[in-house]
Amino acid sequence: MQTTQVYAVNRQQTDCLEVRTTDLEAPPAGHARVRVEAAGVSYGDVLFQRGVVPGGPKPPFVPGCDLVGVVESVGAGVTGLEVGQRVAALVVSGGYTTGINLPAERLVPVPDGVDPVRAAAVSLNYFIAHQMLHRVARISSGQSILVHGASGGVGLAFLQLAEHIGGVTVFGTASAANLDLVRRHGAVAVDYRNEDFAVAIRDSVGGVHAAFDPIGGPHFFRSYSVLRRGGRLVAYGQNDALRDGKPNMFIGAVGFLGGIILPNLRPDGKKTGFYNAWSLEKSQPQAYREDLAQVLDLLSADKIAPREIHTLPLREAGEALARAERGVTGKLVLNCT
Ligand SMILES: NC(=O)c1ccc[n+]([C@@H]2O[C@H](COP(=O)([O-])OP(=O)(O)OC[C@H]3O[C@@H](n4cnc5c(N)ncnc54)[C@H](OP(=O)(O)O)[C@@H]3O)[C@@H](O)[C@H]2O)c1
């Protein structure tokens, strides 16, 4: 079978992607071949392509951390997967493609009737928000949390999933135009350009049980400073390590050292750590399938809904990546059919 893939071929801001067509072999034992229908595009793809994430893939590589498609064939020893079945998967890279072989255990069934583009729009964002809320910070009713970038894809996922827990006080930072959206999801909206979130939190609840921060750099320390005793900073992004198109590894290092490593040494009862979508794979191997299935079930039951979805054809992945870097309202999804 021939497959079309979009490769990141360098670390530049433009002309960094190249469309290539190659043969995809039959799936090896324990694997299935998926005809990809939709692949999510996220700001994290930009950070990987620009080389800002330590340990990220090196060019040439195929970006894309989430995909949805249909099982086309299965290798020897695969059970529990039917040809023709729709599945979703999270991958470290490889999503921008029309076809891929993946280990069968990575493929999670998509409930009947769920649109593949909508499934791709929620898979990564809601999966990571779910894991950070439930498995890392273990948030429960009566607690309070701080969500940065609350109007963004992951931010909105936090707000919607916290609404399901119920009784959680949520502070959500966003820019002025997005404050109403944040409020509509039951959060206390803080305009991060004109207000100090630390003051807003101290004045109302004193401190939060958890802060979820994708901004990075010195921002991690500011989020840590609003934790109450026993609270946890969950850092999960490094937006500030790429500003105005320029990677700034110094800012990234400052965030890790000053916001995560050093605060953890203080005997103040607070904890800090960096989370990514693969953080729990060793300690909780069942969590991947359970949590992705749960997110897809919530979507199927209309209990979560991504903000606007913008679709582009796979061949326009370069435009999608550029839009993700400029900042987009809603979720970008590549149509791979
Ligand atoms: N660790 C992982 O495995 C993983 C996986 C996926 C994504 N991520 C990370 O998650 C982050 C969010 O991704 P996304 O797809 O949700 O991005 P997104 O949809 O572009 O949303 C980002 C939001 O951040 C807000 N923002 C920017 N600067 C801010 C600041 N200083 N304070 C508060 N908010 C600020 C913007 O809000 P306004 O428009 O209102 O200004 C924007 O809506 C990225 O850093 C990405 O790398 C991590």
CSV table of C-alpha atoms and ligand atoms in Angstrom, one decimal:
chain,number,residue,atom,x,y,z
A,1,MET,CA,0.0,0.0,0.0
A,2,GLN,CA,1.2,3.5,-0.8
A,3,THR,CA,1.1,6.1,1.9
A,4,THR,CA,1.5,9.9,1.8
A,5,GLN,CA,3.4,11.4,4.7
A,6,VAL,CA,4.3,14.9,5.5
A,7,TYR,CA,7.9,15.2,6.9
A,8,ALA,CA,9.5,17.9,9.0
A,9,VAL,CA,12.8,18.2,7.2
A,10,ASN,CA,14.4,21.1,9.1
A,11,ARG,CA,14.0,23.4,12.1
A,12,GLN,CA,13.2,26.5,10.0
A,13,GLN,CA,9.9,28.5,10.3
A,14,THR,CA,9.0,28.2,6.6
A,15,ASP,CA,9.6,25.5,4.0
A,16,CYS,CA,10.1,23.0,6.8
A,17,LEU,CA,7.6,20.4,5.6
A,18,GLU,CA,7.9,18.1,2.6
A,19,VAL,CA,5.2,15.7,1.2
A,20,ARG,CA,6.6,12.2,0.4
A,21,THR,CA,4.9,9.0,-0.9
A,22,THR,CA,6.3,5.7,0.2
A,23,ASP,CA,5.3,2.0,0.3
A,24,LEU,CA,3.9,0.9,3.6
A,25,GLU,CA,4.6,-2.8,4.3
A,26,ALA,CA,2.1,-5.3,5.7
A,27,PRO,CA,1.7,-4.9,9.4
A,28,PRO,CA,4.2,-7.0,11.4
A,29,ALA,CA,3.1,-9.4,14.2
A,30,GLY,CA,1.2,-7.6,16.9
A,31,HIS,CA,0.5,-4.5,14.7
A,32,ALA,CA,-2.4,-3.2,12.7
A,33,ARG,CA,-2.4,-1.0,9.6
A,34,VAL,CA,-4.6,2.0,9.9
A,35,ARG,CA,-5.9,4.1,7.0
A,36,VAL,CA,-5.7,7.5,8.7
A,37,GLU,CA,-8.8,9.8,8.3
A,38,ALA,CA,-7.9,12.7,10.5
A,39,ALA,CA,-4.8,13.9,12.5
A,40,GLY,CA,-4.7,16.6,15.1
A,41,VAL,CA,-2.3,19.6,14.8
A,42,SER,CA,-1.1,21.2,18.0
A,43,TYR,CA,1.2,23.9,19.2
A,44,GLY,CA,3.4,21.0,20.5
A,45,ASP,CA,4.0,20.0,16.9
A,46,VAL,CA,5.5,23.4,16.3
A,47,LEU,CA,7.7,23.1,19.4
A,48,PHE,CA,8.9,19.6,18.2
A,49,GLN,CA,9.6,20.8,14.7
A,50,ARG,CA,11.5,23.9,15.9
A,51,GLY,CA,13.6,21.7,18.3
A,52,VAL,CA,12.4,23.4,21.4
A,53,VAL,CA,11.4,20.2,23.3
A,54,PRO,CA,14.5,18.4,24.8
A,55,GLY,CA,14.5,14.8,23.6
A,56,GLY,CA,12.0,15.5,20.8
A,57,PRO,CA,12.3,13.8,17.4
A,58,LYS,CA,15.0,15.1,14.9
A,59,PRO,CA,14.3,15.9,11.3
A,60,PRO,CA,13.4,14.2,9.1
A,61,PHE,CA,10.4,13.0,11.0
A,62,VAL,CA,6.6,13.0,10.5
A,63,PRO,CA,4.9,15.3,13.1
A,64,GLY,CA,1.5,14.7,14.6
A,65,CYS,CA,0.7,13.2,18.0
A,66,ASP,CA,-2.8,12.0,17.5
A,67,LEU,CA,-4.7,10.3,14.7
A,68,VAL,CA,-8.0,8.6,14.0
A,69,GLY,CA,-8.6,6.1,11.2
A,70,VAL,CA,-9.9,2.7,10.1
A,71,VAL,CA,-8.1,-0.6,10.6
A,72,GLU,CA,-7.2,-2.0,7.2
A,73,SER,CA,-5.4,-5.1,8.1
A,74,VAL,CA,-3.9,-6.8,11.1
A,75,GLY,CA,-0.6,-8.7,11.7
A,76,ALA,CA,-0.2,-12.1,13.2
A,77,GLY,CA,-1.4,-12.6,16.8
A,78,VAL,CA,-3.6,-9.5,16.9
A,79,THR,CA,-6.9,-10.1,18.6
A,80,GLY,CA,-9.8,-7.8,19.6
A,81,LEU,CA,-9.4,-5.6,16.5
A,82,GLU,CA,-11.7,-5.9,13.4
A,83,VAL,CA,-10.8,-4.8,9.9
A,84,GLY,CA,-13.0,-1.8,9.2
A,85,GLN,CA,-13.1,-0.7,12.8
A,86,ARG,CA,-12.5,3.0,13.6
A,87,VAL,CA,-9.7,3.6,16.1
A,88,ALA,CA,-7.8,6.4,17.7
A,89,ALA,CA,-4.2,6.5,18.8
A,90,LEU,CA,-1.7,8.9,20.4
A,91,VAL,CA,1.8,8.7,19.0
A,92,VAL,CA,5.1,10.5,19.7
A,93,SER,CA,5.3,11.4,16.1
A,94,GLY,CA,3.9,10.1,12.8
A,95,GLY,CA,0.3,11.5,12.7
A,96,TYR,CA,0.6,13.5,9.4
A,97,THR,CA,0.0,10.5,7.2
A,98,THR,CA,-2.6,8.6,5.2
A,99,GLY,CA,-1.5,5.3,6.6
A,100,ILE,CA,0.5,3.9,9.5
A,101,ASN,CA,1.4,0.5,11.1
A,102,LEU,CA,1.0,0.7,14.9
A,103,PRO,CA,1.2,-1.8,17.8
A,104,ALA,CA,-2.4,-3.1,18.3
A,105,GLU,CA,-2.4,-2.1,22.0
A,106,ARG,CA,-2.0,1.6,21.0
A,107,LEU,CA,-5.3,1.5,19.0
A,108,VAL,CA,-8.4,2.4,21.0
A,109,PRO,CA,-11.8,1.9,19.5
A,110,VAL,CA,-13.8,5.0,18.6
A,111,PRO,CA,-17.5,4.6,19.6
A,112,ASP,CA,-20.0,4.1,16.7
A,113,GLY,CA,-21.3,7.3,15.3
A,114,VAL,CA,-18.4,9.5,16.4
A,115,ASP,CA,-17.1,11.7,13.6
A,116,PRO,CA,-13.3,11.0,13.0
A,117,VAL,CA,-12.5,14.7,12.8
A,118,ARG,CA,-14.2,15.4,16.1
A,119,ALA,CA,-12.4,12.4,17.7
A,120,ALA,CA,-9.1,13.7,16.4
A,121,ALA,CA,-9.9,17.1,17.8
A,122,VAL,CA,-10.3,15.8,21.4
A,123,SER,CA,-7.9,12.8,21.6
A,124,LEU,CA,-4.7,14.5,22.7
A,125,ASN,CA,-6.1,17.6,24.4
A,126,TYR,CA,-8.7,15.9,26.5
A,127,PHE,CA,-6.5,12.9,27.2
A,128,ILE,CA,-3.7,15.0,28.7
A,129,ALA,CA,-6.1,17.2,30.6
A,130,HIS,CA,-7.9,14.1,32.0
A,131,GLN,CA,-4.6,12.5,33.1
A,132,MET,CA,-3.3,15.7,34.7
A,133,LEU,CA,-6.6,16.3,36.6
A,134,HIS,CA,-7.3,12.7,37.7
A,135,ARG,CA,-4.1,10.8,37.8
A,136,VAL,CA,-1.4,13.4,38.5
A,137,ALA,CA,-3.1,16.1,40.7
A,138,ARG,CA,-6.1,13.8,41.7
A,139,ILE,CA,-8.5,16.7,41.9
A,140,SER,CA,-11.8,16.2,43.7
A,141,SER,CA,-14.8,18.2,44.6
A,142,GLY,CA,-14.2,21.0,47.0
A,143,GLN,CA,-10.7,21.8,45.7
A,144,SER,CA,-9.4,24.7,43.6
A,145,ILE,CA,-7.2,24.8,40.5
A,146,LEU,CA,-5.5,27.3,38.2
A,147,VAL,CA,-5.6,26.6,34.5
A,148,HIS,CA,-3.5,28.8,32.2
A,149,GLY,CA,-4.4,29.3,28.6
A,150,ALA,CA,-8.0,28.4,29.6
A,151,SER,CA,-9.5,29.4,26.2
A,152,GLY,CA,-7.1,27.2,24.3
A,153,GLY,CA,-7.5,23.6,23.2
A,154,VAL,CA,-6.1,22.0,26.4
A,155,GLY,CA,-7.3,24.8,28.6
A,156,LEU,CA,-10.9,24.3,27.6
A,157,ALA,CA,-10.5,20.6,28.1
A,158,PHE,CA,-9.5,21.2,31.7
A,159,LEU,CA,-12.6,23.5,32.2
A,160,GLN,CA,-15.0,21.0,30.8
A,161,LEU,CA,-13.5,18.0,32.6
A,162,ALA,CA,-13.5,20.0,35.9
A,163,GLU,CA,-17.2,20.8,35.4
A,164,HIS,CA,-17.8,17.0,35.3
A,165,ILE,CA,-16.0,16.5,38.6
A,166,GLY,CA,-18.3,19.2,40.0
A,167,GLY,CA,-17.6,21.5,43.0
A,168,VAL,CA,-14.1,22.5,41.8
A,169,THR,CA,-13.2,26.2,41.9
A,170,VAL,CA,-11.4,26.9,38.7
A,171,PHE,CA,-9.3,30.1,37.9
A,172,GLY,CA,-8.7,30.3,34.2
A,173,THR,CA,-6.3,32.8,32.6
A,174,ALA,CA,-7.1,34.1,29.1
A,175,SER,CA,-6.9,37.3,27.1
A,176,ALA,CA,-9.7,39.8,27.2
A,177,ALA,CA,-11.6,38.5,24.1
A,178,ASN,CA,-11.8,35.0,25.6
A,179,LEU,CA,-12.9,35.8,29.2
A,180,ASP,CA,-16.6,35.2,28.5
A,181,LEU,CA,-15.9,31.8,27.1
A,182,VAL,CA,-13.9,30.9,30.3
A,183,ARG,CA,-16.8,32.2,32.5
A,184,ARG,CA,-19.3,30.2,30.5
A,185,HIS,CA,-17.5,27.1,31.6
A,186,GLY,CA,-17.9,28.0,35.3
A,187,ALA,CA,-14.4,29.4,35.9
A,188,VAL,CA,-13.2,32.6,37.4
A,189,ALA,CA,-11.7,34.4,34.4
A,190,VAL,CA,-8.4,36.3,34.8
A,191,ASP,CA,-7.2,38.5,32.0
A,192,TYR,CA,-3.5,37.5,32.0
A,193,ARG,CA,-2.4,40.6,30.1
A,194,ASN,CA,-4.0,43.1,32.5
A,195,GLU,CA,-4.4,41.3,35.9
A,196,ASP,CA,-2.1,39.4,38.2
A,197,PHE,CA,-3.5,35.9,38.6
A,198,ALA,CA,-1.5,35.5,41.9
A,199,VAL,CA,-3.4,38.5,43.4
A,200,ALA,CA,-6.7,37.3,42.2
A,201,ILE,CA,-6.2,33.8,43.8
A,202,ARG,CA,-4.7,35.1,47.0
A,203,ASP,CA,-7.6,37.5,47.5
A,204,SER,CA,-10.3,34.9,47.0
A,205,VAL,CA,-9.1,31.4,48.1
A,206,GLY,CA,-5.6,32.1,49.4
A,207,GLY,CA,-4.0,29.4,47.3
A,208,VAL,CA,-4.9,26.5,44.9
A,209,HIS,CA,-4.6,22.8,45.2
A,210,ALA,CA,-3.1,22.5,41.7
A,211,ALA,CA,-1.8,24.8,38.9
A,212,PHE,CA,-1.6,23.6,35.3
A,213,ASP,CA,1.0,25.6,33.4
A,214,PRO,CA,2.0,25.3,29.7
A,215,ILE,CA,3.7,28.7,29.6
A,216,GLY,CA,7.1,27.8,31.0
A,217,GLY,CA,10.2,29.9,31.9
A,218,PRO,CA,9.7,32.1,35.1
A,219,HIS,CA,5.9,31.6,34.7
A,220,PHE,CA,6.3,28.1,36.3
A,221,PHE,CA,7.6,29.8,39.5
A,222,ARG,CA,4.7,32.2,39.5
A,223,SER,CA,2.3,29.3,39.3
A,224,TYR,CA,4.1,27.5,42.0
A,225,SER,CA,3.8,30.6,44.3
A,226,VAL,CA,0.0,30.4,44.4
A,227,LEU,CA,-0.1,26.8,45.5
A,228,ARG,CA,-1.4,26.1,49.0
A,229,ARG,CA,0.4,23.7,51.3
A,230,GLY,CA,0.2,20.2,49.8
A,231,GLY,CA,-0.5,21.7,46.3
A,232,ARG,CA,1.0,20.6,43.1
A,233,LEU,CA,2.4,22.5,40.0
A,234,VAL,CA,1.8,20.4,36.9
A,235,ALA,CA,4.0,22.0,34.1
A,236,TYR,CA,3.2,20.6,30.7
A,237,GLY,CA,4.4,23.0,28.0
A,238,GLN,CA,7.1,25.4,27.1
A,239,ASN,CA,5.3,28.2,25.1
A,240,ASP,CA,7.7,30.8,26.3
A,241,ALA,CA,10.7,28.9,24.9
A,242,LEU,CA,9.5,29.9,21.5
A,243,ARG,CA,8.6,33.5,21.1
A,244,ASP,CA,8.3,35.6,17.9
A,245,GLY,CA,9.5,32.5,16.0
A,246,LYS,CA,12.8,32.2,17.9
A,247,PRO,CA,13.6,29.3,20.1
A,248,ASN,CA,15.0,30.4,23.5
A,249,MET,CA,16.5,27.4,25.3
A,250,PHE,CA,17.7,29.7,28.1
A,251,ILE,CA,14.0,30.4,29.1
A,252,GLY,CA,13.3,26.7,28.9
A,253,ALA,CA,16.2,25.9,31.3
A,254,VAL,CA,15.2,28.7,33.7
A,255,GLY,CA,11.7,27.2,33.8
A,256,PHE,CA,12.9,23.7,34.6
A,257,LEU,CA,15.5,24.8,37.2
A,258,GLY,CA,13.7,27.7,38.9
A,259,GLY,CA,10.1,26.4,38.5
A,260,ILE,CA,10.4,22.7,38.9
A,261,ILE,CA,13.7,21.4,40.3
A,262,LEU,CA,14.6,24.0,43.0
A,263,PRO,CA,11.0,24.4,44.4
A,264,ASN,CA,10.8,20.6,44.8
A,265,LEU,CA,13.8,20.9,47.2
A,266,ARG,CA,12.0,23.4,49.5
A,267,PRO,CA,10.4,21.8,52.6
A,268,ASP,CA,7.1,23.6,52.0
A,269,GLY,CA,4.8,20.7,51.4
A,270,LYS,CA,4.3,21.6,47.7
A,271,LYS,CA,5.2,19.4,44.7
A,272,THR,CA,6.2,20.2,41.2
A,273,GLY,CA,6.7,18.1,38.1
A,274,PHE,CA,6.6,18.1,34.3
A,275,TYR,CA,3.9,16.0,32.6
A,276,ASN,CA,3.7,14.9,29.0
A,277,ALA,CA,1.3,12.5,27.3
A,278,TRP,CA,3.8,9.6,27.9
A,279,SER,CA,4.7,10.3,31.5
A,280,LEU,CA,2.5,7.6,33.0
A,281,GLU,CA,3.1,4.8,30.5
A,282,LYS,CA,5.6,3.0,32.7
A,283,SER,CA,4.1,3.6,36.1
A,284,GLN,CA,0.4,3.0,35.0
A,285,PRO,CA,0.5,1.0,31.7
A,286,GLN,CA,-3.3,0.6,31.7
A,287,ALA,CA,-3.9,4.3,31.9
A,288,TYR,CA,-3.4,5.0,28.2
A,289,ARG,CA,-6.2,2.8,27.0
A,290,GLU,CA,-8.5,3.6,29.9
A,291,ASP,CA,-8.2,7.3,29.6
A,292,LEU,CA,-8.4,7.6,25.8
A,293,ALA,CA,-11.4,5.4,25.9
A,294,GLN,CA,-13.0,7.5,28.6
A,295,VAL,CA,-12.4,10.7,26.6
A,296,LEU,CA,-14.0,9.2,23.5
A,297,ASP,CA,-17.0,8.0,25.5
A,298,LEU,CA,-17.5,11.5,26.9
A,299,LEU,CA,-17.4,12.8,23.3
A,300,SER,CA,-19.8,10.2,22.1
A,301,ALA,CA,-22.2,11.1,25.0
A,302,ASP,CA,-21.9,14.9,24.1
A,303,LYS,CA,-20.4,15.6,27.5
A,304,ILE,CA,-17.4,17.3,26.1
A,305,ALA,CA,-17.1,19.4,23.0
A,306,PRO,CA,-14.0,21.0,21.4
A,307,ARG,CA,-14.2,24.7,20.5
A,308,GLU,CA,-14.4,25.4,16.7
A,309,ILE,CA,-12.6,22.8,14.5
A,310,HIS,CA,-10.7,24.0,11.5
A,311,THR,CA,-9.9,21.3,8.9
A,312,LEU,CA,-7.2,21.4,6.2
A,313,PRO,CA,-6.1,18.8,3.8
A,314,LEU,CA,-3.0,16.8,4.8
A,315,ARG,CA,-1.0,18.4,2.0
A,316,GLU,CA,-1.6,21.8,3.6
A,317,ALA,CA,0.1,20.7,6.8
A,318,GLY,CA,2.6,23.5,6.4
A,319,GLU,CA,-0.2,26.1,6.5
A,320,ALA,CA,-1.7,24.3,9.5
A,321,LEU,CA,1.6,24.4,11.4
A,322,ALA,CA,2.1,28.1,10.5
A,323,ARG,CA,-1.4,28.8,11.9
A,324,ALA,CA,-0.7,26.8,15.0
A,325,GLU,CA,2.4,28.9,15.6
A,326,ARG,CA,0.6,32.2,15.0
A,327,GLY,CA,-2.1,31.1,17.5
A,328,VAL,CA,-5.4,29.8,16.4
A,329,THR,CA,-8.8,29.9,18.0
A,330,GLY,CA,-10.1,26.4,18.2
A,331,LYS,CA,-8.5,23.1,17.1
A,332,LEU,CA,-6.7,22.4,13.8
A,333,VAL,CA,-7.3,19.0,12.3
A,334,LEU,CA,-5.8,17.6,9.0
A,335,ASN,CA,-8.1,15.7,6.7
A,336,CYS,CA,-6.0,12.7,5.6
A,337,THR,CA,-8.5,10.9,3.3
B,1,LIG,N1,2.9,17.8,27.5
B,1,LIG,C1,2.2,17.3,26.5
B,1,LIG,O1,2.1,16.1,26.3
B,1,LIG,C2,1.4,18.2,25.6
B,1,LIG,C3,0.5,17.7,24.7
B,1,LIG,C4,-0.2,18.7,24.0
B,1,LIG,C5,-0.1,20.0,24.2
B,1,LIG,N2,0.8,20.4,25.1
B,1,LIG,C6,1.0,21.9,25.3
B,1,LIG,O2,-0.2,22.5,25.7
B,1,LIG,C7,-0.1,23.8,25.4
B,1,LIG,C8,-1.4,24.3,24.9
B,1,LIG,O3,-1.7,23.7,23.7
B,1,LIG,P1,-3.0,24.1,22.9
B,1,LIG,O4,-3.0,23.2,21.7
B,1,LIG,O5,-4.1,24.1,23.9
B,1,LIG,O6,-2.7,25.6,22.5
B,1,LIG,P2,-3.7,26.7,22.0
B,1,LIG,O7,-5.0,26.1,21.6
B,1,LIG,O8,-3.0,27.5,21.0
B,1,LIG,O9,-4.0,27.5,23.3
B,1,LIG,C9,-3.0,28.2,24.0
B,1,LIG,C10,-3.6,29.3,24.7
B,1,LIG,O10,-2.6,29.9,25.6
B,1,LIG,C11,-3.0,31.2,25.9
B,1,LIG,N3,-1.8,31.9,26.4
B,1,LIG,C12,-0.7,32.3,25.7
B,1,LIG,N4,0.1,32.9,26.5
B,1,LIG,C13,-0.5,32.9,27.8
B,1,LIG,C14,-0.1,33.4,29.0
B,1,LIG,N5,1.1,34.1,29.2
B,1,LIG,N6,-0.9,33.2,30.1
B,1,LIG,C15,-2.0,32.5,29.9
B,1,LIG,N7,-2.5,32.1,28.7
B,1,LIG,C16,-1.7,32.3,27.7
B,1,LIG,C17,-3.7,31.7,24.7
B,1,LIG,O11,-4.9,32.3,25.2
B,1,LIG,P3,-5.5,33.7,24.6
B,1,LIG,O12,-5.8,33.4,23.1
B,1,LIG,O13,-6.8,33.9,25.4
B,1,LIG,O14,-4.5,34.8,24.7
B,1,LIG,C18,-4.1,30.5,23.9
B,1,LIG,O15,-5.5,30.3,23.7
B,1,LIG,C19,1.1,24.0,24.5
B,1,LIG,O16,2.2,24.5,25.2
B,1,LIG,C20,1.4,22.6,24.1
B,1,LIG,O17,2.8,22.4,23.8
B,1,LIG,C21,1.6,19.6,25.8
